[in-house]
Amino acid sequence: MIRLILGAVCAIAGLTVAGLAVSAIAAVGTDEVTGTEPFTVQDGAYAVVLNEQLVPYEGASAAITATGEQELFIGTASGVDTASYLTGIAHEEITEVDFGARALAHRFVPGEPQPAAPVTNRDWFLDTSAGTTVTHRFDLDAEPNVVLIAPVDPEGNLDGVTVSMSMDVQGVLAFSLLGAGLAVLFLGLAAFLLLRWWSSRLRPPPKGPADSAVRPGRLAGLRAAVADRLGRRRRVAATAGASALVLGLSGCAVLPVAQPAAPELTPYERPPLRAGEAGAFMTEYTERLGETLSGDQSALDQIQTGPLLERTRAEILIAEAEEETLGAVSFAEVTAGGPMFSDYPMWFIAVGDPGESDTVQAMLVTRESAVQDWKVGQALFVPRDQVPTLVADADGGVPMAPDEHQDVVQAVNEQLVPYLETGELPESDVAIAYPTDTFRSFREYVDQFSEGDDAFDDVTVSCEPYSDVDLAGLALQTQTGSVSFGETRCAITLKVPGDFALDMGTAVEAVMTSDGEGNVVQINTSLPHMLTTTDDSSSVVGSDWFLLSAQTSQE
């Protein structure tokens, strides 16, 4: 009976190991690569995307390949960027990777034929290549990204393109051969034990003397010997069974490919800038701004937005009227930081250091979507000693400013607006310092209209915080507190008698949007600033105030 049990256990173990070896070879072949059947992209799709987190394996590398008659683009990026870029665009999404079934599940997302910006000039890709056959290989244990396949032609699509995936599984052939050897060993041992058991059933029992008598001592010895023999057989059987179980389980565990499981997808997020991108952005921005100021100024809205764009357009008009030339400042060093983002829009604060200057340029840079480019929304030169230090966390993001920062913003507006309107600075419960002459200079400009022999009959100033963009809400923590940008818009209204001849100067005339007739003049101005806070103080700094536009009317 013991031989029968041992033989059955060995047979089961041999068949199990043999099954594992055969299935492994059938799945990956002798070249140790398993793959899926290719699928054809649906007509009209602009792109195919694969979230690398969908591959439910580890300890190996995988590859995705696309083949077509046209030149194809393949790149990897954060899922934040690819999701924004393909919003509203027709594309295919790979939804499941099943190497066991050798299939890729996918779905078509309808939309517009192509995005507004070509895929080949997007700066958020981490790695790219092109060709009629493109492949991206990735480590399944590395930080995942999203793979995007699209045509190089901005007006093209992926009609007729096929996509497949493969996975390298090093060591499967060696383990399979080892498993085959173990299977042969187990099956041979099983055959030997079963044959011994079968032959023992046919052997007649040994004969002894009919009248022999067993002495009590000898009978006790025989019983002890039989018990010892049975104990050894049980231990052998138990050891064999345990060995077979361990070997059977090891056949599943030693393969270098983890067992498939339903993948847990983690939402993507990233900082607005990666290492080295701040300097590259500032260099490109400076070059493009210089080209725009000296050439095609209609392209200004491609690099600037918000209040800065309005200001620069007015400065260009004033410079042309005064026959001056505007230029862009170059920077020797750039620091920048922004919070982590899981979707667009994105933004960051940058500080450009010209090198030999008492001031540096602070900027607020925004990006509405992955289709659009970075644009500077606010910029001003501030004293070097007023620039705070941004501190990024391990992921590269700078934390947002706490909610208490908005209380200081409100206090600044409640104090600054009345001062710009009247010249009187009201008291505040918050300690706020104004270390630059920006706001005093504005009041001096206003006061000149109501003083002297040529004073206007009526001079009024109406101010309010700029609200088209939530500048104050885009605030970051600093090493000692927090920082944000702001702006106040003021309208200066001047009234004169009807027969009075007005000469407002070259700058005001340059930004005049009416025909100049009338006895009421309104001058619209901009006063940008940067607010920094610490635990016990706040500081509001500006570089200058700016003319935006002017109009005349008849009262």
Coordinates of C-alpha atoms in Angstrom, one line a residue:
M1 CA 0.0 0.0 0.0
I2 CA 2.9 2.4 0.8
R3 CA 4.4 1.8 -2.7
L4 CA 1.0 2.6 -4.2
I5 CA 0.6 5.9 -2.3
L6 CA 4.2 7.0 -3.1
G7 CA 3.8 6.0 -6.8
A8 CA 0.5 8.0 -7.0
V9 CA 2.1 11.1 -5.4
C10 CA 5.1 10.9 -7.8
A11 CA 2.8 10.5 -10.8
I12 CA 0.8 13.6 -9.8
A13 CA 4.0 15.6 -9.2
G14 CA 5.4 14.5 -12.5
L15 CA 2.3 15.3 -14.5
T16 CA 2.0 18.7 -12.7
V17 CA 5.6 19.7 -13.5
A18 CA 5.3 18.4 -17.0
G19 CA 2.1 20.5 -17.5
L20 CA 3.8 23.6 -16.3
A21 CA 6.8 23.1 -18.5
V22 CA 4.7 22.5 -21.6
S23 CA 2.4 25.4 -20.9
A24 CA 5.4 27.8 -20.4
I25 CA 6.9 26.7 -23.7
A26 CA 3.6 27.0 -25.5
A27 CA 3.1 30.5 -24.1
V28 CA 6.5 32.0 -24.8
G29 CA 8.2 29.6 -27.2
T30 CA 11.9 28.9 -27.3
D31 CA 12.8 32.5 -27.9
E32 CA 11.4 33.5 -24.5
V33 CA 9.1 36.1 -25.9
T34 CA 5.3 36.1 -25.6
G35 CA 3.1 38.4 -27.6
T36 CA -0.4 39.3 -28.7
E37 CA -2.0 39.1 -32.1
P38 CA -1.9 42.5 -33.9
F39 CA -5.1 44.5 -34.2
T40 CA -6.0 47.0 -36.9
V41 CA -6.7 50.6 -35.7
Q42 CA -10.2 51.7 -36.6
D43 CA -10.4 54.1 -39.5
G44 CA -10.5 57.7 -38.5
A45 CA -8.5 57.3 -35.3
Y46 CA -5.8 59.9 -34.9
A47 CA -3.9 58.1 -32.1
V48 CA -3.5 54.9 -30.1
V49 CA -2.7 55.2 -26.4
L50 CA -1.5 52.6 -23.9
N51 CA -1.3 53.1 -20.2
E52 CA 1.7 51.1 -19.1
Q53 CA 0.0 50.3 -15.8
L54 CA -2.4 48.0 -17.8
V55 CA 0.4 45.3 -18.2
P56 CA -0.3 43.1 -15.2
Y57 CA 3.2 41.6 -14.9
E58 CA 6.4 42.5 -13.2
G59 CA 10.1 41.4 -13.3
A60 CA 10.2 41.6 -17.1
S61 CA 10.1 44.1 -20.0
A62 CA 7.3 44.7 -22.5
A63 CA 7.1 46.4 -25.9
I64 CA 4.4 47.9 -28.1
T65 CA 4.9 48.0 -31.9
A66 CA 2.9 49.8 -34.6
T67 CA 3.3 49.2 -38.3
G68 CA 1.9 51.1 -41.2
E69 CA 2.6 52.4 -44.7
Q70 CA 3.0 56.0 -43.5
E71 CA 5.6 57.5 -41.1
L72 CA 4.5 57.1 -37.5
F73 CA 5.3 58.9 -34.3
I74 CA 5.6 57.1 -30.9
G75 CA 6.3 58.8 -27.6
T76 CA 5.9 58.4 -23.9
A77 CA 4.5 61.0 -21.5
S78 CA 2.6 61.5 -18.3
G79 CA -1.0 60.5 -18.5
V80 CA -1.8 64.1 -17.5
D81 CA -0.5 65.3 -20.8
T82 CA -1.8 62.6 -23.1
A83 CA -5.3 62.9 -21.6
S84 CA -5.4 66.6 -22.2
Y85 CA -3.9 66.4 -25.7
L86 CA -6.5 63.8 -26.9
T87 CA -9.5 65.4 -25.2
G88 CA -12.2 65.6 -28.0
I89 CA -9.9 63.9 -30.5
A90 CA -10.8 60.6 -32.2
H91 CA -8.4 57.8 -30.9
E92 CA -8.1 54.2 -29.8
E93 CA -7.5 53.3 -26.2
I94 CA -6.0 49.9 -25.2
T95 CA -8.1 48.8 -22.2
E96 CA -6.7 45.4 -21.4
V97 CA -3.5 43.4 -22.1
D98 CA -3.9 39.6 -22.0
F99 CA -0.8 37.7 -23.0
G100 CA -2.5 34.4 -22.0
A101 CA -5.2 35.0 -24.6
R102 CA -2.7 36.7 -26.9
A103 CA -5.1 39.6 -27.3
L104 CA -5.3 43.4 -26.7
A105 CA -8.7 44.8 -25.8
H106 CA -9.3 48.3 -27.1
R107 CA -12.1 50.8 -27.7
F108 CA -12.6 53.7 -30.1
V109 CA -13.2 57.2 -28.7
P110 CA -14.9 59.4 -31.3
G111 CA -14.0 63.0 -31.8
E112 CA -12.3 65.5 -34.1
P113 CA -9.9 64.2 -36.7
Q114 CA -6.7 66.0 -35.4
P115 CA -5.7 68.1 -32.5
A116 CA -4.9 71.8 -33.0
A117 CA -1.1 71.3 -32.5
P118 CA 1.1 68.7 -34.2
V119 CA 2.2 65.8 -31.9
T120 CA 5.8 66.2 -33.1
N121 CA 6.4 69.6 -31.5
R122 CA 4.9 68.9 -28.0
D123 CA 7.5 69.5 -25.4
W124 CA 6.1 67.3 -22.7
F125 CA 7.1 64.0 -24.3
L126 CA 9.8 62.1 -22.4
D127 CA 11.0 59.9 -25.3
T128 CA 10.1 59.9 -29.0
S129 CA 10.9 58.1 -32.2
A130 CA 9.5 57.9 -35.7
G131 CA 9.3 55.5 -38.7
T132 CA 7.0 53.3 -40.6
T133 CA 7.5 50.7 -37.9
V134 CA 7.9 52.1 -34.4
T135 CA 8.5 50.3 -31.1
H136 CA 8.7 51.4 -27.5
R137 CA 10.1 49.0 -24.9
F138 CA 9.5 49.6 -21.2
D139 CA 10.5 48.1 -17.9
L140 CA 7.5 46.8 -16.0
D141 CA 9.2 47.6 -12.7
A142 CA 10.0 51.2 -13.7
E143 CA 7.8 54.3 -13.2
P144 CA 4.9 53.9 -15.6
N145 CA 4.0 56.3 -18.4
V146 CA 1.5 56.5 -21.2
V147 CA 2.5 55.5 -24.8
L148 CA 1.0 57.6 -27.6
I149 CA 1.2 56.5 -31.3
A150 CA 0.1 59.0 -34.0
P151 CA 0.9 59.9 -37.6
V152 CA 3.8 62.3 -38.2
D153 CA 1.6 64.1 -40.8
P154 CA -0.4 66.8 -38.8
E155 CA -3.4 66.1 -41.2
G156 CA -3.0 62.3 -41.1
N157 CA -4.6 59.4 -39.2
L158 CA -3.9 55.8 -38.4
D159 CA -6.0 54.1 -41.0
G160 CA -4.5 50.7 -41.8
V161 CA -2.0 50.7 -38.9
T162 CA -1.6 47.5 -36.9
V163 CA -0.6 47.4 -33.2
S164 CA 0.7 44.5 -31.2
M165 CA 2.5 43.9 -27.9
S166 CA 5.2 41.5 -26.7
M167 CA 6.9 40.7 -23.4
D168 CA 10.4 39.3 -22.7
V169 CA 10.4 36.5 -20.2
Q170 CA 14.0 35.5 -19.6
G171 CA 14.7 32.1 -18.1
V172 CA 11.5 30.4 -19.0
L173 CA 13.2 28.0 -21.4
A174 CA 15.7 26.9 -18.8
F175 CA 13.1 26.5 -16.2
S176 CA 10.9 24.6 -18.6
L177 CA 13.8 22.1 -19.4
L178 CA 14.5 21.7 -15.7
G179 CA 10.8 21.0 -15.2
A180 CA 10.8 18.5 -18.0
G181 CA 13.7 16.7 -16.3
L182 CA 11.9 16.7 -13.0
A183 CA 8.8 15.4 -14.6
V184 CA 10.7 12.5 -16.2
L185 CA 12.3 11.7 -12.8
F186 CA 9.0 11.8 -11.0
L187 CA 7.2 9.7 -13.6
G188 CA 10.1 7.2 -13.7
L189 CA 10.0 6.8 -9.9
A190 CA 6.2 6.5 -10.0
A191 CA 6.5 3.7 -12.6
F192 CA 9.1 1.9 -10.5
L193 CA 7.0 2.1 -7.3
L194 CA 3.8 1.0 -9.0
L195 CA 5.5 -2.0 -10.6
R196 CA 6.9 -3.0 -7.2
W197 CA 3.5 -2.7 -5.7
W198 CA 1.9 -4.8 -8.5
S199 CA 4.5 -7.5 -8.2
S200 CA 4.1 -7.7 -4.5
R201 CA 0.4 -8.6 -4.9
L202 CA 1.3 -11.6 -7.1
R203 CA 4.0 -13.0 -4.7
P204 CA 2.8 -15.9 -2.4
P205 CA 3.2 -15.5 1.3
P206 CA 6.3 -17.4 2.9
K207 CA 5.6 -20.7 4.6
G208 CA 6.7 -21.6 8.1
P209 CA 6.6 -24.7 10.4
A210 CA 3.0 -25.6 11.3
D211 CA 3.8 -26.4 14.8
S212 CA 6.2 -23.7 15.5
A213 CA 5.5 -21.6 18.5
V214 CA 6.5 -18.0 19.1
R215 CA 8.0 -17.2 22.3
P216 CA 6.6 -14.1 24.0
G217 CA 10.0 -12.3 23.9
R218 CA 10.4 -12.9 20.2
L219 CA 6.8 -11.9 19.5
A220 CA 7.5 -8.5 21.2
G221 CA 10.6 -8.0 19.1
L222 CA 8.8 -8.8 15.9
R223 CA 6.1 -6.2 16.7
A224 CA 8.7 -3.6 17.5
A225 CA 10.4 -4.2 14.2
V226 CA 7.2 -4.0 12.2
A227 CA 6.2 -0.8 14.0
D228 CA 9.6 0.7 13.2
R229 CA 9.4 -0.3 9.6
L230 CA 5.9 1.2 9.2
G231 CA 7.1 4.4 10.9
R232 CA 9.9 4.7 8.4
R233 CA 7.5 4.1 5.5
R234 CA 5.2 6.8 6.8
R235 CA 8.1 9.3 7.1
V236 CA 9.2 8.4 3.6
A237 CA 5.7 8.9 2.3
A238 CA 5.3 12.2 4.1
T239 CA 8.7 13.4 2.9
A240 CA 7.9 12.4 -0.7
G241 CA 4.5 14.1 -0.5
A242 CA 5.9 17.3 0.9
S243 CA 8.7 17.2 -1.7
A244 CA 6.3 16.8 -4.5
L245 CA 4.1 19.6 -3.2
V246 CA 7.1 21.9 -2.8
L247 CA 8.4 21.1 -6.3
G248 CA 4.9 21.5 -7.7
L249 CA 4.5 24.9 -6.1
S250 CA 8.1 25.9 -7.0
G251 CA 7.2 25.2 -10.6
C252 CA 4.7 28.1 -10.3
A253 CA 6.9 30.4 -8.3
V254 CA 10.3 30.2 -9.9
L255 CA 9.2 31.4 -13.3
P256 CA 10.4 35.0 -13.7
V257 CA 6.9 36.3 -14.7
A258 CA 4.5 37.3 -12.0
Q259 CA 1.0 35.7 -12.2
P260 CA -1.5 38.0 -14.0
A261 CA -3.8 40.1 -11.9
A262 CA -6.3 42.9 -12.5
P263 CA -4.1 46.0 -12.5
E264 CA -4.7 48.8 -10.1
L265 CA -4.4 52.0 -12.0
T266 CA -3.0 55.0 -10.2
P267 CA -4.0 58.4 -11.4
Y268 CA -1.2 60.3 -13.0
E269 CA 0.2 63.6 -11.7
R270 CA 3.3 65.6 -12.3
P271 CA 4.9 69.0 -11.5
P272 CA 4.7 71.6 -14.3
L273 CA 8.4 71.5 -14.9
R274 CA 10.9 68.7 -14.9
A275 CA 14.7 69.1 -14.2
G276 CA 16.3 71.4 -16.7
E277 CA 13.0 72.7 -18.3
A278 CA 12.9 76.0 -16.5
G279 CA 16.1 77.3 -18.1
A280 CA 15.1 75.9 -21.5
F281 CA 11.7 77.7 -21.2
M282 CA 13.2 81.0 -20.2
T283 CA 15.7 80.9 -23.1
E284 CA 13.1 80.1 -25.6
Y285 CA 10.7 82.8 -24.2
T286 CA 13.4 85.5 -24.3
E287 CA 14.3 84.6 -27.9
R288 CA 10.7 84.6 -29.1
L289 CA 9.9 87.8 -27.2
G290 CA 12.9 89.6 -28.7
E291 CA 11.9 88.4 -32.2
T292 CA 8.3 89.6 -31.6
L293 CA 9.2 93.0 -30.3
S294 CA 11.5 93.6 -33.3
G295 CA 9.3 91.9 -36.0
D296 CA 5.9 90.3 -36.2
Q297 CA 4.1 91.7 -33.1
S298 CA 0.9 89.7 -33.9
A299 CA 2.7 86.6 -32.6
L300 CA 2.8 88.2 -29.1
D301 CA -0.3 86.3 -27.9
Q302 CA 1.6 83.0 -28.5
I303 CA 4.0 83.7 -25.7
Q304 CA 2.1 86.1 -23.4
T305 CA -1.4 86.2 -21.9
G306 CA -3.6 87.9 -19.3
P307 CA -2.5 91.3 -17.9
L308 CA 1.0 91.1 -19.2
L309 CA -0.2 90.8 -22.8
E310 CA -2.3 94.0 -22.5
R311 CA 0.6 95.8 -20.9
T312 CA 3.2 94.8 -23.6
R313 CA 0.9 95.8 -26.4
A314 CA 0.5 99.2 -24.9
E315 CA 4.3 99.5 -24.4
I316 CA 4.9 98.7 -28.0
L317 CA 2.6 101.5 -29.1
I318 CA 4.3 104.0 -26.7
A319 CA 7.7 102.9 -27.9
E320 CA 6.8 103.4 -31.6
A321 CA 5.4 106.9 -30.8
E322 CA 8.5 107.9 -28.9
E323 CA 10.8 106.2 -31.5
E324 CA 12.3 103.9 -29.0
T325 CA 13.2 100.2 -29.3
L326 CA 12.1 97.5 -26.9
G327 CA 14.1 94.4 -26.2
A328 CA 14.0 91.3 -24.1
V329 CA 16.3 90.7 -21.1
S330 CA 18.6 87.7 -21.0
F331 CA 19.0 85.7 -17.8
A332 CA 22.1 84.1 -16.4
E333 CA 20.1 81.9 -13.9
V334 CA 16.5 80.7 -13.6
T335 CA 14.7 79.1 -10.7
A336 CA 11.1 77.9 -10.9
G337 CA 8.5 75.8 -9.2
G338 CA 4.8 74.9 -9.2
P339 CA 2.5 72.5 -7.5
M340 CA 1.7 68.9 -8.6
F341 CA -1.1 68.6 -11.2
S342 CA -3.4 65.8 -12.1
D343 CA -4.9 67.7 -15.0
Y344 CA -4.6 71.0 -16.9
P345 CA -4.4 74.0 -16.6
M346 CA -0.9 74.2 -15.1
W347 CA 1.2 77.1 -13.9
F348 CA 4.4 77.9 -12.1
I349 CA 6.3 80.8 -10.7
A350 CA 9.8 81.6 -12.2
V351 CA 12.5 84.0 -11.2
G352 CA 15.1 85.1 -13.9
D353 CA 18.3 86.6 -12.7
P354 CA 20.1 88.8 -15.2
G355 CA 23.3 88.6 -13.3
E356 CA 24.6 92.1 -12.8
S357 CA 21.5 93.9 -11.6
D358 CA 19.9 94.9 -8.3
T359 CA 16.6 93.5 -9.5
V360 CA 15.4 90.1 -10.9
Q361 CA 12.3 89.3 -13.0
A362 CA 9.5 87.4 -11.3
M363 CA 7.0 85.7 -13.6
L364 CA 3.8 83.8 -13.4
V365 CA 3.6 81.3 -16.3
T366 CA 0.5 79.4 -17.3
R367 CA -0.6 76.6 -19.7
E368 CA -4.2 76.0 -20.4
S369 CA -3.9 72.6 -22.1
A370 CA -1.3 70.1 -23.5
V371 CA -2.2 71.4 -27.0
Q372 CA -1.2 75.0 -26.1
D373 CA 2.2 76.3 -25.2
W374 CA 3.4 78.0 -22.0
K375 CA 2.6 81.7 -21.8
V376 CA 3.7 84.4 -19.3
G377 CA 0.7 86.0 -17.6
Q378 CA 2.4 88.3 -15.2
A379 CA 6.0 89.6 -14.9
L380 CA 7.7 92.4 -13.1
F381 CA 11.2 93.3 -11.9
V382 CA 11.5 93.2 -8.1
P383 CA 14.4 93.9 -5.7
R384 CA 16.7 91.0 -5.4
D385 CA 16.4 90.9 -1.6
Q386 CA 12.6 90.6 -1.9
V387 CA 12.6 87.3 -3.8
P388 CA 11.5 84.3 -1.7
T389 CA 13.0 80.8 -1.9
L390 CA 10.7 78.1 -3.3
V391 CA 11.2 74.6 -1.7
A392 CA 10.1 71.6 -3.8
D393 CA 9.1 68.2 -2.2
A394 CA 10.4 64.8 -3.3
D395 CA 8.1 64.7 -6.3
G396 CA 9.4 68.0 -7.6
G397 CA 6.2 70.0 -6.8
V398 CA 6.1 73.1 -4.6
P399 CA 3.1 73.1 -2.1
M400 CA 0.3 75.6 -2.6
A401 CA 0.1 78.5 -0.1
P402 CA -2.2 78.0 2.9
D403 CA -5.6 79.5 2.9
E404 CA -4.4 82.2 5.3
H405 CA -2.5 83.8 2.4
Q406 CA -5.8 84.9 0.9
D407 CA -6.6 86.8 4.1
V408 CA -3.5 88.8 3.5
V409 CA -4.4 89.4 -0.2
Q410 CA -7.7 90.8 0.9
A411 CA -6.0 93.1 3.5
V412 CA -3.6 94.4 0.8
N413 CA -6.5 95.2 -1.6
E414 CA -8.5 96.9 1.2
Q415 CA -5.4 99.1 1.9
L416 CA -3.9 99.6 -1.6
V417 CA -7.1 100.5 -3.5
P418 CA -8.0 103.5 -1.2
Y419 CA -4.4 104.8 -1.2
L420 CA -4.2 104.8 -5.0
E421 CA -7.6 106.5 -5.2
T422 CA -7.0 109.2 -2.6
G423 CA -3.3 109.2 -1.6
E424 CA -4.2 108.3 2.0
L425 CA -3.1 105.0 3.3
P426 CA -5.7 103.5 5.7
E427 CA -4.8 101.5 8.7
S428 CA -4.8 97.7 8.6
D429 CA -4.8 94.8 11.1
V430 CA -2.2 93.2 9.0
A431 CA 1.4 94.5 9.0
I432 CA 2.0 95.3 5.3
A433 CA 5.2 97.0 3.9
Y434 CA 5.5 98.8 0.6
P435 CA 9.3 98.9 0.0
T436 CA 9.2 100.2 -3.6
D437 CA 8.2 103.5 -5.1
T438 CA 5.7 102.1 -7.5
F439 CA 2.5 103.2 -5.8
R440 CA 3.9 106.6 -4.6
S441 CA 5.0 107.3 -8.2
F442 CA 1.4 106.7 -9.4
R443 CA 0.0 109.1 -6.9
E444 CA 2.5 111.7 -8.0
Y445 CA 1.4 111.3 -11.6
V446 CA -2.3 111.8 -10.5
D447 CA -1.6 114.8 -8.3
Q448 CA 0.1 116.7 -11.1
F449 CA -3.2 117.1 -12.8
S450 CA -4.8 118.9 -9.9
E451 CA -1.9 121.2 -9.1
G452 CA -0.6 124.4 -10.7
D453 CA -2.1 126.9 -13.1
D454 CA -3.0 124.2 -15.7
A455 CA -4.9 122.0 -13.2
F456 CA -8.0 120.2 -14.4
D457 CA -11.3 121.2 -12.9
D458 CA -12.1 117.7 -11.8
V459 CA -9.7 114.8 -11.2
T460 CA -10.9 111.4 -10.0
V461 CA -9.4 108.0 -9.6
S462 CA -11.3 104.7 -9.5
C463 CA -9.3 101.5 -8.7
E464 CA -10.1 97.8 -8.3
P465 CA -8.2 94.6 -8.2
Y466 CA -7.6 92.9 -11.5
S467 CA -10.1 90.0 -11.7
D468 CA -9.9 88.5 -15.3
V469 CA -7.3 86.0 -14.0
D470 CA -7.2 84.8 -10.4
L471 CA -3.6 85.9 -9.8
A472 CA -3.9 85.7 -6.0
G473 CA -5.2 82.1 -6.1
L474 CA -2.0 81.0 -7.9
A475 CA 0.1 81.2 -4.7
L476 CA 3.0 79.0 -3.5
Q477 CA 4.6 78.2 -0.2
T478 CA 8.1 79.5 0.3
Q479 CA 10.8 78.8 2.7
T480 CA 9.5 81.4 5.1
G481 CA 5.9 81.9 4.1
S482 CA 4.1 82.3 0.8
V483 CA 4.1 84.3 -2.5
S484 CA 1.6 85.4 -5.1
F485 CA 1.1 88.0 -7.8
G486 CA -1.5 90.7 -8.0
E487 CA -2.5 93.7 -10.0
T488 CA -4.6 96.9 -9.5
R489 CA -6.3 98.6 -12.4
C490 CA -6.9 102.3 -12.0
A491 CA -8.9 104.7 -14.2
I492 CA -7.9 108.4 -14.0
T493 CA -10.7 110.7 -15.2
L494 CA -10.0 114.3 -16.1
K495 CA -12.6 117.0 -16.9
V496 CA -11.9 120.3 -18.5
P497 CA -14.0 123.2 -20.0
G498 CA -15.3 122.6 -23.5
D499 CA -13.0 125.1 -25.1
F500 CA -9.9 123.8 -23.4
A501 CA -7.2 122.4 -25.6
L502 CA -5.8 119.1 -24.3
D503 CA -2.2 117.9 -24.7
M504 CA -1.8 114.7 -22.8
G505 CA 1.7 113.9 -24.0
T506 CA 3.1 111.4 -26.4
A507 CA 2.6 108.3 -24.2
V508 CA -1.1 108.9 -23.6
E509 CA -1.7 109.9 -27.2
A510 CA -0.1 106.6 -28.3
V511 CA -2.6 104.5 -26.4
M512 CA -5.6 106.7 -27.3
T513 CA -8.5 104.6 -28.7
S514 CA -10.9 107.5 -29.5
D515 CA -10.6 110.4 -31.9
G516 CA -9.4 112.8 -29.1
E517 CA -12.5 115.0 -29.2
G518 CA -14.3 115.8 -25.9
N519 CA -13.8 117.5 -22.6
V520 CA -13.4 114.2 -20.5
V521 CA -10.3 112.1 -20.7
Q522 CA -10.0 108.7 -19.1
I523 CA -6.6 107.1 -18.7
N524 CA -6.5 103.4 -17.9
T525 CA -3.5 102.1 -16.0
S526 CA -2.0 98.9 -14.6
L527 CA -0.1 98.5 -11.3
P528 CA 1.3 94.9 -11.0
H529 CA 2.8 93.7 -7.8
M530 CA 4.2 90.7 -6.0
L531 CA 3.1 89.8 -2.4
T532 CA 5.3 87.9 -0.1
T533 CA 4.3 86.9 3.5
T534 CA 6.0 85.5 6.5
D535 CA 4.7 84.5 9.9
D536 CA 4.7 88.1 11.2
S537 CA 5.0 90.4 8.1
S538 CA 3.9 91.0 4.5
S539 CA 5.6 92.9 1.7
V540 CA 4.1 94.3 -1.5
V541 CA 6.6 95.2 -4.2
G542 CA 6.2 96.5 -7.7
S543 CA 8.5 97.7 -10.5
D544 CA 6.5 100.4 -12.1
W545 CA 3.0 101.4 -13.2
F546 CA 1.9 101.3 -16.9
L547 CA -0.4 103.1 -19.3
L548 CA -2.9 100.7 -21.0
S549 CA -5.3 102.9 -22.9
A550 CA -7.1 106.2 -23.0
Q551 CA -10.3 107.6 -24.3
T552 CA -12.0 111.0 -24.7
S553 CA -15.7 111.7 -24.4
Q554 CA -18.0 114.7 -24.3
E555 CA -19.9 115.4 -21.1

